[in-house]
Amino acid sequence: MPKIKTNSGAKKRFALTGTGKIKRKHAYKSHILTKKTKKQKRNLT
């Protein structure tokens, strides 16, 4: 059987760390940041 292709959307959005964990970008951190608290923004990283 052929190998299964990686989902091309997931390929662009997720990254593996050295220990094998998955890194991803959180939503709500691109614009209108002035009304969000420091705590909110920090928790979205």
C-alpha atoms as a PDB file:
ATOM      1  CA  MET A   1       0.000   0.000   0.000  1.00  0.00           C
ATOM      2  CA  PRO A   2       1.201   3.544  -0.692  1.00  0.00           C
ATOM      3  CA  LYS A   3       2.067   5.935   2.098  1.00  0.00           C
ATOM      4  CA  ILE A   4      -0.699   8.287   3.222  1.00  0.00           C
ATOM      5  CA  LYS A   5      -0.153  11.910   2.228  1.00  0.00           C
ATOM      6  CA  THR A   6       0.165  14.519   4.975  1.00  0.00           C
ATOM      7  CA  ASN A   7      -2.785  16.921   5.111  1.00  0.00           C
ATOM      8  CA  SER A   8      -1.441  19.999   3.315  1.00  0.00           C
ATOM      9  CA  GLY A   9      -3.341  22.411   5.586  1.00  0.00           C
ATOM     10  CA  ALA A  10      -1.917  20.808   8.719  1.00  0.00           C
ATOM     11  CA  LYS A  11       1.549  20.789   7.166  1.00  0.00           C
ATOM     12  CA  LYS A  12       1.491  24.610   7.069  1.00  0.00           C
ATOM     13  CA  ARG A  13      -0.112  25.170  10.495  1.00  0.00           C
ATOM     14  CA  PHE A  14       1.659  22.776  12.834  1.00  0.00           C
ATOM     15  CA  ALA A  15       5.309  22.167  13.657  1.00  0.00           C
ATOM     16  CA  LEU A  16       6.945  19.369  15.629  1.00  0.00           C
ATOM     17  CA  THR A  17       9.370  20.238  18.404  1.00  0.00           C
ATOM     18  CA  GLY A  18      12.501  18.231  19.077  1.00  0.00           C
ATOM     19  CA  THR A  19      10.757  16.232  21.805  1.00  0.00           C
ATOM     20  CA  GLY A  20       7.859  15.379  19.502  1.00  0.00           C
ATOM     21  CA  LYS A  21       5.291  17.839  20.823  1.00  0.00           C
ATOM     22  CA  ILE A  22       3.140  19.806  18.382  1.00  0.00           C
ATOM     23  CA  LYS A  23       3.426  23.602  18.152  1.00  0.00           C
ATOM     24  CA  ARG A  24       0.537  25.662  16.777  1.00  0.00           C
ATOM     25  CA  LYS A  25      -0.507  29.288  16.477  1.00  0.00           C
ATOM     26  CA  HIS A  26      -3.497  30.412  18.522  1.00  0.00           C
ATOM     27  CA  ALA A  27      -6.361  32.404  17.052  1.00  0.00           C
ATOM     28  CA  TYR A  28      -7.228  35.980  18.232  1.00  0.00           C
ATOM     29  CA  LYS A  29      -3.644  37.240  18.213  1.00  0.00           C
ATOM     30  CA  SER A  30      -3.374  38.995  14.848  1.00  0.00           C
ATOM     31  CA  HIS A  31      -5.207  42.316  15.230  1.00  0.00           C
ATOM     32  CA  ILE A  32      -7.357  44.428  17.618  1.00  0.00           C
ATOM     33  CA  LEU A  33      -4.796  43.740  20.335  1.00  0.00           C
ATOM     34  CA  THR A  34      -5.183  47.099  22.104  1.00  0.00           C
ATOM     35  CA  LYS A  35      -8.332  46.063  23.966  1.00  0.00           C
ATOM     36  CA  LYS A  36      -6.911  42.715  25.046  1.00  0.00           C
ATOM     37  CA  THR A  37      -5.119  42.495  28.368  1.00  0.00           C
ATOM     38  CA  LYS A  38      -1.466  41.513  28.702  1.00  0.00           C
ATOM     39  CA  LYS A  39      -2.593  38.281  30.350  1.00  0.00           C
ATOM     40  CA  GLN A  40      -4.911  37.415  27.445  1.00  0.00           C
ATOM     41  CA  LYS A  41      -2.195  38.060  24.874  1.00  0.00           C
ATOM     42  CA  ARG A  42       0.421  36.146  26.869  1.00  0.00           C
ATOM     43  CA  ASN A  43      -1.851  33.102  27.155  1.00  0.00           C
ATOM     44  CA  LEU A  44      -2.335  33.081  23.373  1.00  0.00           C
ATOM     45  CA  THR A  45       1.337  32.502  22.549  1.00  0.00           C
END
